[in-house]
XYZ file of C-alpha atoms in Angstrom:
760
model
C -34.177 11.352 -6.876
C -34.416 8.822 -9.668
C -33.206 5.284 -9.095
C -30.176 3.971 -10.908
C -31.466 0.941 -12.868
C -28.163 -0.216 -14.220
C -24.599 0.555 -12.985
C -22.205 1.483 -15.492
C -19.920 -1.503 -16.298
C -16.093 -1.166 -16.556
C -14.456 -1.774 -19.811
C -12.785 -4.807 -20.853
C 9.550 -13.623 29.770
C 11.282 -10.846 30.970
C 9.211 -7.880 29.758
C 11.827 -5.437 31.291
C 14.769 -7.049 29.557
C 13.114 -7.653 26.125
C 11.680 -4.165 25.886
C 15.309 -2.855 26.163
C 16.597 -5.074 23.238
C 15.725 -2.538 20.469
C 17.460 0.268 22.398
C 20.690 -1.949 22.802
C 20.594 -2.761 18.996
C 20.374 0.971 18.270
C 23.042 1.864 20.813
C 25.274 -0.929 18.985
C 24.751 1.032 15.831
C 25.909 4.257 17.430
C 29.013 2.352 18.671
C 29.577 1.151 15.224
C 29.442 4.586 13.910
C 31.950 5.828 16.390
C 34.386 3.047 15.515
C 33.920 3.801 11.745
C 34.793 7.458 12.409
C 37.919 6.448 14.236
C 39.052 4.565 11.149
C 38.483 7.464 8.763
C 35.415 6.628 6.833
C 35.506 8.314 3.394
C 33.322 11.395 3.122
C 31.641 10.331 -0.087
C 30.687 6.942 -1.630
C 33.548 5.580 -3.696
C 31.154 5.000 -6.792
C 28.488 7.470 -7.840
C 25.173 6.320 -9.257
C 25.094 5.756 -12.932
C 23.691 8.830 -14.707
C 21.459 8.871 -17.675
C 22.211 10.614 -20.892
C 22.867 14.325 -20.423
C 22.251 17.391 -22.462
C 24.516 20.376 -23.165
C 24.510 22.759 -20.231
C 21.225 24.437 -19.717
C 20.523 27.019 -17.157
C 19.002 25.532 -14.078
C 19.412 22.054 -15.290
C 18.610 19.386 -12.481
C 20.663 16.320 -11.877
C 19.301 12.911 -13.031
C 17.557 10.711 -10.585
C 18.610 6.979 -10.565
C 15.754 4.828 -12.030
C 14.226 2.034 -10.030
C 15.483 -0.682 -12.378
C 19.124 0.074 -11.764
C 19.393 -1.858 -8.372
C 17.775 -2.576 -5.105
C 19.278 0.496 -3.208
C 17.606 3.909 -3.215
C 19.155 7.009 -1.750
C 16.662 9.672 -2.558
C 12.826 9.971 -2.362
C 10.082 12.403 -2.947
C 7.651 11.045 -0.377
C 8.796 13.824 1.852
C 7.573 16.501 -0.463
C 10.218 17.502 -2.883
C 13.321 15.581 -3.826
C 15.311 14.638 -0.687
C 17.984 12.286 0.419
C 16.609 9.479 2.474
C 19.284 10.485 5.161
C 17.650 13.839 5.764
C 14.202 12.511 6.617
C 13.963 11.735 10.315
C 11.503 8.841 9.830
C 11.824 5.294 8.634
C 11.171 4.707 4.935
C 11.452 1.374 3.122
C 11.873 1.609 -0.660
C 11.123 -1.250 -3.054
C 12.525 -0.523 -6.432
C 11.456 -1.796 -9.815
C 14.402 -4.213 -10.044
C 13.326 -5.831 -6.785
C 9.687 -5.873 -7.961
C 10.768 -7.653 -11.129
C 13.096 -10.178 -9.536
C 10.381 -11.268 -7.107
C 7.708 -11.225 -9.684
C 5.356 -8.945 -7.696
C 2.401 -7.879 -9.811
C 0.126 -6.081 -7.422
C 0.616 -3.525 -4.733
C -0.767 -5.898 -2.199
C 1.903 -8.647 -3.114
C 4.590 -6.031 -3.035
C 3.690 -4.587 0.454
C 3.358 -8.233 1.794
C 7.112 -8.401 1.102
C 7.997 -5.696 3.517
C 7.919 -5.759 7.277
C 5.113 -4.645 9.615
C 2.263 -4.842 6.999
C -0.758 -6.946 7.644
C -4.134 -7.094 5.966
C -7.766 -7.056 7.204
C -10.196 -8.802 4.891
C -12.673 -6.047 5.316
C -16.313 -6.356 4.233
C -16.709 -5.714 0.627
C -13.461 -7.405 -0.171
C -11.183 -4.548 0.040
C -7.902 -5.289 1.769
C -7.551 -2.840 4.692
C -3.794 -2.388 4.842
C -2.337 -2.234 8.280
C 1.108 -0.904 9.364
C 2.156 -1.448 12.911
C -1.678 -2.547 13.465
C -2.873 0.870 12.342
C -4.999 1.171 9.174
C -3.627 2.758 6.027
C -6.019 2.214 3.180
C -9.155 2.899 5.100
C -7.834 6.247 6.051
C -6.751 7.232 2.567
C -2.972 6.980 3.046
C -2.145 5.587 -0.509
C -0.528 8.095 -2.865
C 0.532 8.261 -6.446
C 3.549 10.626 -6.859
C 2.682 12.249 -3.605
C -1.059 12.787 -4.508
C -3.707 10.881 -2.656
C -5.165 7.849 -4.423
C -8.215 7.245 -2.188
C -10.323 4.699 -4.087
C -10.391 0.889 -3.409
C -9.261 -1.076 -6.430
C -6.584 -3.632 -7.216
C -3.384 -1.663 -8.059
C -0.979 -3.208 -10.601
C 2.851 -2.679 -10.594
C 3.415 -2.479 -14.339
C 4.227 1.274 -14.492
C 5.975 1.403 -11.013
C 9.519 2.831 -10.819
C 9.370 2.202 -7.172
C 7.254 2.118 -4.070
C 7.927 4.029 -0.873
C 6.689 3.016 2.537
C 6.772 5.886 5.054
C 6.474 4.540 8.516
C 4.747 6.528 11.417
C 2.647 9.791 11.441
C 2.331 11.397 8.036
C -0.233 14.328 8.497
C 2.367 17.144 8.418
C 3.057 15.990 4.901
C -0.251 14.778 3.426
C -3.002 16.054 5.757
C -5.482 13.682 7.388
C -3.957 10.211 7.835
C -3.408 7.274 10.194
C -0.722 6.608 12.699
C 0.777 3.838 10.680
C 2.247 5.735 7.767
C 1.751 6.215 4.050
C 2.359 4.292 0.881
C 3.616 6.192 -2.272
C 3.444 4.636 -5.630
C 6.215 6.298 -7.796
C 5.343 5.978 -11.428
C 8.007 5.808 -14.296
C 9.031 9.069 -16.027
C 10.461 9.500 -19.488
C 14.255 9.705 -19.772
C 16.508 11.304 -22.341
C 17.442 7.963 -24.172
C 15.890 5.521 -26.363
C 15.063 2.319 -24.315
C 12.374 -0.427 -24.715
C 11.544 -3.671 -23.037
C 8.856 -6.184 -23.489
C 8.297 -8.905 -20.883
C 6.154 -12.031 -21.508
C 5.285 -14.280 -18.632
C 3.662 -17.753 -18.622
C 2.643 -19.075 -15.281
C 0.581 -21.585 -13.245
C -3.144 -21.866 -13.869
C -3.135 -20.763 -17.462
C -1.528 -17.492 -16.577
C -0.391 -15.072 -19.276
C 1.169 -11.644 -18.594
C 2.567 -9.111 -21.142
C 4.208 -5.861 -19.987
C 5.673 -3.202 -22.353
C 7.943 -0.237 -21.296
C 8.733 2.004 -24.199
C 10.793 5.101 -23.690
C 11.768 7.429 -26.597
C 13.805 10.611 -26.689
C 11.832 12.997 -28.832
C 14.133 16.080 -28.691
C 16.941 17.751 -27.096
C 15.011 17.992 -23.783
C 11.813 15.889 -24.325
C 10.956 12.329 -24.053
C 7.885 10.041 -24.103
C 7.374 6.914 -22.050
C 4.569 4.406 -22.500
C 3.676 1.336 -20.307
C 1.293 -1.483 -21.426
C -0.042 -4.453 -19.471
C -2.363 -7.421 -19.987
C -2.641 -10.033 -17.467
C -4.978 -13.271 -17.370
C -5.080 -16.409 -15.245
C -7.655 -18.902 -14.459
C -6.674 -18.726 -10.775
C -4.272 -16.317 -8.946
C -3.224 -19.021 -6.591
C -5.734 -18.046 -3.907
C -9.018 -18.779 -5.707
C -9.612 -15.671 -7.867
C -9.459 -15.261 -11.678
C -7.179 -12.593 -13.117
C -8.355 -10.497 -16.129
C -6.851 -6.872 -16.343
C -5.221 -4.550 -18.754
C -3.492 -1.263 -18.256
C -2.059 1.600 -20.292
C 0.021 4.562 -18.970
C 1.935 7.218 -20.654
C 3.903 10.362 -19.845
C 5.326 13.069 -22.146
C 7.859 15.232 -20.654
C 9.480 18.355 -22.175
C 12.047 20.984 -21.109
C 13.651 18.131 -19.041
C 16.292 19.556 -16.649
C 15.641 23.127 -17.923
C 14.340 26.051 -15.905
C 10.672 25.254 -16.723
C 9.880 21.639 -17.207
C 6.436 20.172 -18.069
C 4.915 16.747 -18.101
C 1.348 15.303 -18.979
C 0.374 11.932 -17.800
C -2.566 9.597 -18.595
C -3.251 6.287 -16.778
C -5.867 3.733 -17.240
C -6.293 0.348 -15.453
C -9.276 -2.033 -16.076
C -9.901 -5.014 -13.933
C -12.517 -7.729 -14.625
C -11.204 -10.167 -12.049
C -12.743 -12.919 -9.991
C -13.550 -12.514 -6.486
C -12.774 -14.744 -3.515
C -14.547 -13.301 -0.557
C -12.900 -15.563 1.860
C -13.093 -19.065 3.647
C -14.773 -19.789 6.929
C -12.883 -20.729 9.916
C -13.344 -24.111 11.667
C -12.828 -25.783 14.995
C -11.657 -29.441 15.777
C -15.102 -30.234 17.272
C -18.318 -28.533 17.896
C -17.290 -28.289 21.475
C -13.710 -27.085 21.077
C -12.787 -23.764 22.624
C -12.686 -20.742 20.474
C -8.908 -20.648 20.876
C -8.565 -23.751 18.875
C -10.032 -22.226 15.670
C -8.078 -23.393 12.583
C -7.810 -22.921 8.817
C -9.561 -25.299 6.574
C -7.428 -28.161 5.211
C -7.906 -27.120 1.543
C -5.435 -26.280 -1.205
C -5.149 -22.422 -1.500
C -6.566 -22.345 -4.950
C -9.896 -23.996 -3.861
C -12.824 -21.587 -4.903
C -16.242 -21.929 -3.717
C -17.926 -18.785 -4.968
C -20.064 -18.685 -7.967
C -18.616 -18.480 -11.582
C -20.643 -15.205 -11.975
C -18.970 -13.554 -8.949
C -16.657 -10.879 -10.144
C -14.777 -7.732 -9.046
C -14.675 -5.229 -11.865
C -13.060 -1.934 -11.415
C -11.321 0.893 -13.152
C -8.927 3.697 -12.283
C -8.402 6.380 -14.906
C -6.612 9.745 -14.317
C -4.859 12.571 -16.213
C -2.233 14.696 -14.581
C -0.311 17.781 -15.558
C 2.890 18.866 -13.847
C 4.968 21.897 -13.962
C 8.485 22.251 -12.416
C 10.115 25.802 -12.264
C 13.570 25.955 -11.065
C 14.698 29.273 -9.744
C 18.264 27.981 -9.771
C 20.271 24.897 -8.605
C 18.737 25.030 -5.091
C 15.235 26.123 -5.515
C 12.124 24.605 -7.366
C 8.433 24.867 -7.288
C 6.564 21.737 -8.506
C 2.876 22.050 -9.322
C 0.456 19.212 -10.185
C -3.276 18.979 -11.106
C -4.805 15.525 -11.378
C -8.364 14.598 -12.393
C -9.327 10.908 -11.579
C -12.336 8.611 -12.014
C -12.737 5.337 -10.408
C -15.433 2.777 -10.697
C -16.052 -0.521 -8.734
C -18.664 -3.149 -9.340
C -18.171 -6.088 -7.071
C -20.494 -9.128 -6.861
C -19.214 -11.607 -4.405
C -20.470 -14.465 -2.318
C -19.967 -14.987 1.444
C -18.997 -18.711 1.725
C -20.257 -20.140 4.931
C -21.034 -23.748 6.060
C -24.634 -24.468 6.046
C -26.726 -25.107 9.200
C -26.571 -28.505 10.775
C -29.924 -29.326 9.439
C -28.659 -29.057 5.833
C -25.510 -31.299 6.383
C -25.458 -34.932 5.358
C -25.112 -36.118 9.067
C -27.390 -33.259 10.495
C -24.478 -32.110 12.463
C -22.668 -28.718 12.813
C -19.485 -28.491 10.914
C -16.199 -29.075 12.553
C -12.916 -30.881 11.523
C -14.299 -34.003 12.951
C -17.116 -34.025 10.351
C -15.641 -31.878 7.605
C -15.362 -33.782 4.269
C -16.201 -33.738 0.633
C -19.957 -33.885 1.270
C -20.033 -30.867 3.638
C -22.430 -28.306 2.369
C -21.552 -24.606 1.844
C -23.901 -21.678 1.380
C -23.058 -18.943 -0.849
C -24.520 -15.487 0.129
C -24.428 -12.155 -1.390
C -22.241 -9.099 -0.828
C -22.162 -6.364 -3.256
C -19.950 -3.446 -3.195
C -20.993 -1.013 -6.200
C -19.548 2.517 -6.092
C -18.059 5.292 -8.191
C -15.567 7.989 -7.184
C -14.321 11.179 -8.766
C -11.543 13.335 -7.470
C -9.952 16.595 -8.371
C -6.499 17.188 -6.748
C -4.137 20.126 -6.918
C -0.918 20.764 -5.084
C 2.078 23.070 -5.338
C 5.291 22.304 -3.376
C 8.284 24.650 -2.985
C 11.793 23.347 -1.931
C 14.772 25.659 -1.453
C 18.249 25.482 0.150
C 19.758 28.760 1.158
C 21.840 30.438 3.942
C 20.220 32.826 6.507
C 21.443 34.173 9.823
C 24.445 32.377 9.281
C 22.907 28.973 9.028
C 22.028 26.665 6.159
C 18.252 25.968 5.589
C 16.405 23.315 3.627
C 12.987 24.924 3.269
C 9.873 23.068 2.107
C 6.369 24.689 1.821
C 3.324 23.969 -0.054
C -0.421 24.070 -0.543
C -2.955 21.474 -1.679
C -6.624 21.147 -2.568
C -8.856 18.121 -3.025
C -12.376 17.777 -4.252
C -13.649 14.219 -3.684
C -16.996 12.714 -4.686
C -18.308 9.204 -3.970
C -21.557 7.377 -4.837
C -22.562 4.056 -3.436
C -25.232 1.798 -5.033
C -27.338 -0.992 -3.560
C -29.861 -3.428 -5.025
C -33.583 -2.924 -4.885
C -35.026 -5.855 -2.774
C -37.880 -7.902 -4.057
C -40.344 -5.803 -1.759
C -39.052 -2.718 -3.734
C -39.568 -4.064 -7.082
C -36.210 -5.607 -7.661
C -34.948 -9.073 -8.417
C -32.611 -11.000 -6.158
C -31.295 -14.068 -7.811
C -31.142 -17.114 -5.452
C -27.713 -18.702 -5.222
C -27.244 -22.510 -5.074
C -25.332 -24.273 -2.486
C -22.244 -26.436 -3.096
C -20.125 -29.016 -1.385
C -16.579 -29.154 -0.272
C -15.793 -31.842 -2.688
C -16.839 -29.868 -5.717
C -14.759 -26.615 -5.791
C -15.122 -24.452 -9.064
C -18.438 -26.272 -9.878
C -19.178 -23.442 -12.505
C -22.586 -22.621 -10.984
C -23.783 -19.077 -11.646
C -26.654 -16.587 -11.572
C -27.715 -13.732 -13.809
C -26.245 -10.780 -12.234
C -27.871 -8.430 -14.853
C -31.163 -9.097 -13.299
C -30.392 -6.905 -10.248
C -31.722 -3.393 -10.148
C -29.572 -0.876 -8.510
C -30.358 2.409 -6.702
C -28.320 5.174 -5.264
C -27.981 4.449 -1.531
C -25.703 7.220 -0.454
C -23.282 9.904 -1.652
C -20.470 11.841 -0.162
C -18.566 15.023 -1.165
C -15.658 16.585 0.511
C -13.613 19.655 -0.189
C -10.341 20.078 1.708
C -7.307 22.346 1.558
C -4.084 22.340 3.502
C -0.839 24.342 3.676
C 2.486 23.427 5.299
C 6.018 24.644 5.891
C 9.052 22.621 7.098
C 12.624 23.704 7.687
C 15.759 21.589 8.169
C 18.384 23.874 9.676
C 22.052 22.902 9.886
C 23.037 24.396 13.346
C 26.413 22.821 13.468
C 28.659 20.982 10.818
C 27.197 17.511 12.039
C 23.812 18.563 13.513
C 20.497 19.552 11.973
C 17.172 20.433 13.434
C 13.866 20.014 11.662
C 10.471 21.657 12.526
C 7.318 21.507 10.440
C 3.674 22.677 10.717
C 0.575 22.094 8.677
C -2.894 23.289 8.799
C -5.921 21.442 7.204
C -9.525 22.370 6.637
C -12.051 19.970 5.382
C -15.793 20.006 4.751
C -17.772 16.810 4.070
C -21.473 16.321 3.091
C -22.972 12.829 3.325
C -26.489 11.920 2.240
C -28.354 8.625 2.576
C -31.434 7.696 0.522
C -33.890 5.196 1.993
C -36.591 3.731 -0.126
C -39.349 1.954 1.622
C -40.996 -1.197 0.520
C -43.999 0.653 -0.678
C -43.066 1.725 -4.200
C -45.452 4.726 -4.113
C -43.821 6.182 -0.883
C -41.176 8.964 -1.574
C -37.574 8.444 -0.975
C -36.253 9.575 2.394
C -33.257 11.632 2.385
C -31.005 12.081 5.430
C -27.961 14.299 5.357
C -25.002 14.840 7.667
C -22.130 17.288 7.626
C -18.625 17.165 8.948
C -16.221 20.263 9.318
C -12.705 19.798 10.335
C -9.806 22.117 11.087
C -6.650 20.642 12.358
C -2.903 21.384 12.929
C -0.195 18.670 12.542
C 3.344 18.974 13.693
C 6.619 17.435 13.178
C 10.032 17.977 14.892
C 13.439 16.119 14.907
C 17.096 16.509 15.562
C 19.573 14.764 13.227
C 23.255 13.946 13.777
C 25.218 13.228 10.580
C 28.947 12.788 11.467
C 29.731 12.139 7.810
C 28.241 11.273 4.412
C 27.575 7.636 5.252
C 25.818 8.081 8.617
C 22.713 9.680 9.922
C 21.073 9.451 13.174
C 17.745 10.940 14.239
C 15.362 11.410 16.993
C 11.987 12.823 15.916
C 8.190 13.048 16.664
C 5.126 13.686 14.381
C 1.402 13.886 14.889
C -1.485 12.757 12.804
C -5.185 12.903 12.794
C -7.971 11.083 10.874
C -11.529 12.003 10.602
C -14.817 10.190 11.160
C -15.365 10.371 7.329
C -12.197 8.211 6.743
C -14.314 5.838 4.593
C -16.500 8.712 3.211
C -19.437 7.435 5.615
C -21.131 9.690 8.102
C -24.256 8.964 10.281
C -25.909 10.189 13.403
C -23.447 8.388 15.574
C -20.303 9.800 14.102
C -20.913 13.053 12.197
C -19.961 15.238 15.168
C -17.163 13.142 16.463
C -13.834 15.055 16.484
C -10.884 13.555 14.746
C -8.623 10.961 16.250
C -5.177 12.029 17.151
C -1.904 10.209 17.304
C 1.759 10.784 17.759
C 4.705 8.743 16.521
C 8.192 8.933 18.298
C 11.273 7.455 16.596
C 14.952 6.917 17.433
C 16.734 5.707 14.290
C 19.848 5.478 12.100
C 20.678 5.229 8.489
C 24.221 3.797 7.736
C 25.814 3.209 4.457
C 28.814 0.933 3.757
C 32.163 2.546 3.016
C 31.798 1.918 -0.724
C 28.191 3.478 -0.542
C 26.771 0.275 -2.283
C 24.907 -1.024 0.942
C 22.385 0.905 3.071
C 20.994 -0.234 6.341
C 18.190 1.338 8.406
C 17.434 0.886 12.292
C 14.627 2.323 14.303
C 13.138 2.046 17.678
C 9.587 3.457 17.481
C 6.509 4.114 19.679
C 3.254 4.873 17.871
C 0.277 5.937 20.053
C -3.201 6.780 19.216
C -4.132 9.156 21.882
C -7.854 9.427 21.097
C -9.442 6.364 19.427
C -13.114 6.102 18.228
C -15.345 3.682 20.004
C -19.014 3.148 20.017
C -20.537 3.785 23.495
C -23.079 1.033 23.953
C -25.030 3.234 26.442
C -25.702 6.090 24.099
C -25.049 4.420 20.702
C -22.650 7.221 19.761
C -19.006 7.030 18.645
C -16.775 8.739 21.161
C -13.147 9.441 21.425
C -12.837 7.194 24.443
C -10.121 4.833 23.456
C -6.219 4.833 23.364
C -3.783 2.232 22.212
C 0.000 2.220 21.434
C 2.522 -0.118 19.713
C 6.390 -0.079 20.164
C 9.122 -1.994 18.570
C 12.328 -2.298 16.596
C 12.746 -2.157 12.816
C 15.653 -2.786 10.462
C 16.263 -2.756 6.658
C 19.282 -3.899 4.596
C 19.480 -3.048 0.954
C 22.149 -3.038 -1.589
C 25.336 -4.902 -2.681
C 27.140 -7.086 -0.165
C 29.852 -7.838 -2.827
C 30.313 -7.818 -6.456
C 27.232 -9.548 -7.973
C 25.590 -10.253 -4.665
C 22.493 -8.121 -3.771
C 20.191 -8.296 -0.860
C 16.936 -6.768 0.352
C 15.878 -7.524 4.156
C 13.146 -5.956 6.070
C 12.461 -6.897 9.501
C 10.046 -5.670 12.436
C 9.933 -6.753 16.044
C 6.871 -5.420 17.881
C 6.967 -6.779 21.382
C 4.530 -4.168 22.731
C 1.127 -3.558 21.499
C -1.686 -2.740 23.792
C -5.301 -1.289 24.110
C -4.631 1.117 26.820
C -8.214 2.401 27.245
C -11.236 0.477 25.761
C -14.873 0.250 26.086
C -17.454 -2.663 25.836
C -17.524 -3.793 22.243
C -13.997 -2.689 21.398
C -11.081 -5.194 21.296
C -10.860 -5.134 25.148
C -8.850 -2.949 27.431
C -5.424 -4.459 28.290
C -5.323 -6.842 25.226
C -2.955 -6.924 22.327
C -4.724 -5.236 19.324
C -5.536 -7.404 16.331
C -3.385 -7.670 13.226
C -0.253 -7.058 15.210
C 2.155 -9.881 14.860
C 5.072 -9.830 17.076
C 7.635 -10.642 14.255
C 7.282 -9.936 10.552
C 9.818 -9.675 7.844
C 11.279 -10.656 4.525
C 14.609 -11.564 2.901
C 15.629 -11.709 -0.490
C 19.057 -12.164 -2.149
C 20.347 -12.717 -5.658
C 23.838 -13.689 -6.773
C 25.507 -13.438 -10.228
C 26.890 -16.828 -10.443
C 28.335 -16.451 -14.088
C 27.983 -13.771 -16.651
C 24.835 -15.740 -17.927
C 23.285 -17.155 -14.724
C 21.919 -15.253 -11.670
C 20.103 -17.108 -8.808
C 17.785 -15.734 -6.197
C 16.056 -16.964 -3.113
C 13.925 -15.466 -0.284
C 11.749 -15.924 2.741
C 8.580 -14.024 3.860
C 6.948 -14.470 7.199
C 4.681 -13.383 10.039
C 4.076 -14.699 13.533
C 0.593 -15.437 14.782
C -2.020 -12.606 14.807
C -5.594 -12.129 15.931
C -8.229 -11.145 13.296
C -9.811 -7.813 13.960
C -12.013 -7.525 16.968
C -9.933 -10.114 18.703
C -12.347 -12.998 18.536
C -10.068 -15.038 20.844
C -7.848 -17.074 18.406
C -4.876 -16.698 16.303
C -4.317 -17.159 12.615
C -1.228 -19.504 12.627
C 2.350 -18.116 11.880
C 3.722 -18.799 8.640
C 7.077 -18.697 6.544
C 6.946 -19.074 2.690
C 10.030 -19.478 0.399
C 10.556 -18.237 -3.130
C 13.255 -19.142 -5.709
C 14.446 -17.508 -8.951
C 16.801 -18.301 -11.677
C 17.677 -16.059 -14.583
C 19.554 -16.805 -17.676
C 20.856 -14.089 -19.931
C 20.955 -15.359 -23.550
C 22.172 -12.070 -25.163
C 23.692 -9.522 -23.001
C 21.466 -6.377 -22.585
C 19.038 -8.045 -25.160
C 17.339 -11.185 -24.223
C 16.931 -13.060 -20.850
C 14.742 -15.830 -19.316
C 13.757 -15.726 -15.721
C 12.011 -18.545 -13.794
C 10.182 -17.700 -10.448
C 8.709 -20.228 -7.924
C 6.825 -18.454 -5.296
C 5.603 -20.316 -2.053
C 7.806 -23.248 -3.067
C 6.206 -25.604 -0.463
C 2.571 -24.527 -1.260
C 2.218 -23.473 2.307
C -1.464 -23.014 3.393
C -1.836 -19.686 5.478
C -4.143 -16.929 6.055
C -3.171 -13.802 4.427
C -6.136 -11.485 5.278
C -8.270 -11.919 8.354
C -11.657 -10.875 9.212
C -13.163 -11.423 12.764
C -14.845 -14.731 13.331
C -16.253 -14.647 9.858
C -13.560 -15.705 7.282
C -10.036 -15.343 5.984
C -8.638 -15.148 2.579
C -5.901 -17.666 1.878
C -2.448 -16.644 0.755
C -1.136 -17.385 -2.712
C -0.248 -21.012 -3.209
C 2.715 -22.372 -5.401
C 3.069 -20.252 -8.488
C 5.552 -21.179 -11.270
C 6.336 -18.401 -13.788
C 8.569 -18.135 -16.689
C 9.319 -14.674 -18.028
C 11.267 -13.840 -21.150
C 12.431 -10.185 -21.373
C 13.650 -8.636 -24.593
C 15.292 -5.102 -24.710
C 15.808 -2.947 -27.746
């Protein structure tokens, strides 16, 4: 094996009573449903969704889907494999549409997810934010998707081409294969429509921020259209200590729209050359204070103590072909093939307090001694890796009658070939150059110091390749006018090969290669009963299983290569209720998510074993849509009173304790009101209760609530508008991403942004 000298660079109280509260709330929902039935709720919403331009009748033509920029409310989804009404999915789904994304000025997937309930972030080593839902990991297990296809790499995702984002809560392996207990995130990209419609948005914001986004849609024929999205974004500081410098281009050409055979071709390119805030150290009031008194540093969120030469470069590029064949009005087969390439080159610095001997007063740092002269060390943490994926899937959906019953059948197969290469630097003993990083002081943030990162020599440290395929079938059967039964089954097979390459200090000694193999075959199940008394109400009781492998992060070793997959189950009792006019949707759910077999490292044999068990239970609610003419609202809330490590081992989070990153309360509220034909105002809140960092180090990150404001002025109706956003109005200091006893990443401070939008 030859060493890789240079890495390719990216281009430019009463437990018993409180536990029953969620059940009581859901029972109240059933009571309201009964009352509504007695009053004769209409069978259909009074006002149908506005349709896009239509063609002359074509055999097999499909109805148009409502675009995400229309309003906050969504009634359909494709996260469940194939186009489905949300009411027919017996699992909680939170949908954030493009209109809500724009109104709240959410530029990244992380910011978007932060504005939903139940989501937390672990500031994992390497800087990637490990997304948690109900306390269970999502991103580390690969549960992020683009249009239903796995998007497994770590990179900073941008919202510039989003139509909406769908957050499926609970076990998802029956739909997607390997996955966590928490759920799945599906990024739904914009698609061409049969009309001419263009929009350019230009935003000027705090810290020298400039963002330009273009969305261009052109009807190119009777049944064809082209849509192109562009983005450029730059800022000296993102409000949490990192520079922003990124650009994106996406385009889809779609032809045969609505006809028996429809095709589309998509390209997507995102280039990041951002700064990197690895995080800030925790601090205690005094050197003798208890661990439980650990605090955040009393610094502005924008304070940055890394080097000017630290960066987080990355790219995500893919091409995708899609074919839809419609057998008729009630049956279609969608086949997709996507080739993707990702790069990541992260050079970050671990910011830590220097030892007592290096401090001005020769005393260990605490709040009692913390000040402008406090000395900070800047270490090194590199994360340099490439990834290539080839994914193909085919999903069939059909509605038909058989044996006197109505069926909604879904079935499909998928295949994935994933490759990943990880690089590390050669040490000085191996002939490499390791630049020494200078210290700094608290009183001199953004001091401009840097090192020459090009001096580092890189080598291939490990590589991973997995090939997997899966097949599933699911049937939703109407057994009575108001009752449906759902049953689904999936089989997955996955082979993974992992090799590490060790280079000893003696240059003449050959590289040592160690290889490991993982082979997985698993079944996943899903079952539910739905009660739908009319078109406005749907109640469900369902259960689904999931599994995730030891190679979740594409890393195998002697301690885990033979460890079987973790297994989990999610049980949910829920309701989806629409208002009589169909303009307001509410969702309620009581859930229990259980990881039946959790990986732990046995300290006696130094092997990873399935010796753990944990569970979380709580209540969720979403409210989305129009409360009245001109008054829109989006609210998402989670109360999780129960979260527990049922079985643990030494070195785990501790048997009987509450798992880390599981706040009891989390939620968001956003509302806008059309005050006059020209003026629209908006305001919102976002918050989390206290939560422990991973590994439960014995202290809690403080609870927080932030507030946002928006004012929009329409200068020319349907042409020109101006929108002012102020996020985190009070400049609240809080910890957004947490990592053990080491560090936290501060949440974004106050950002003022003015956006002009021109439509033509």
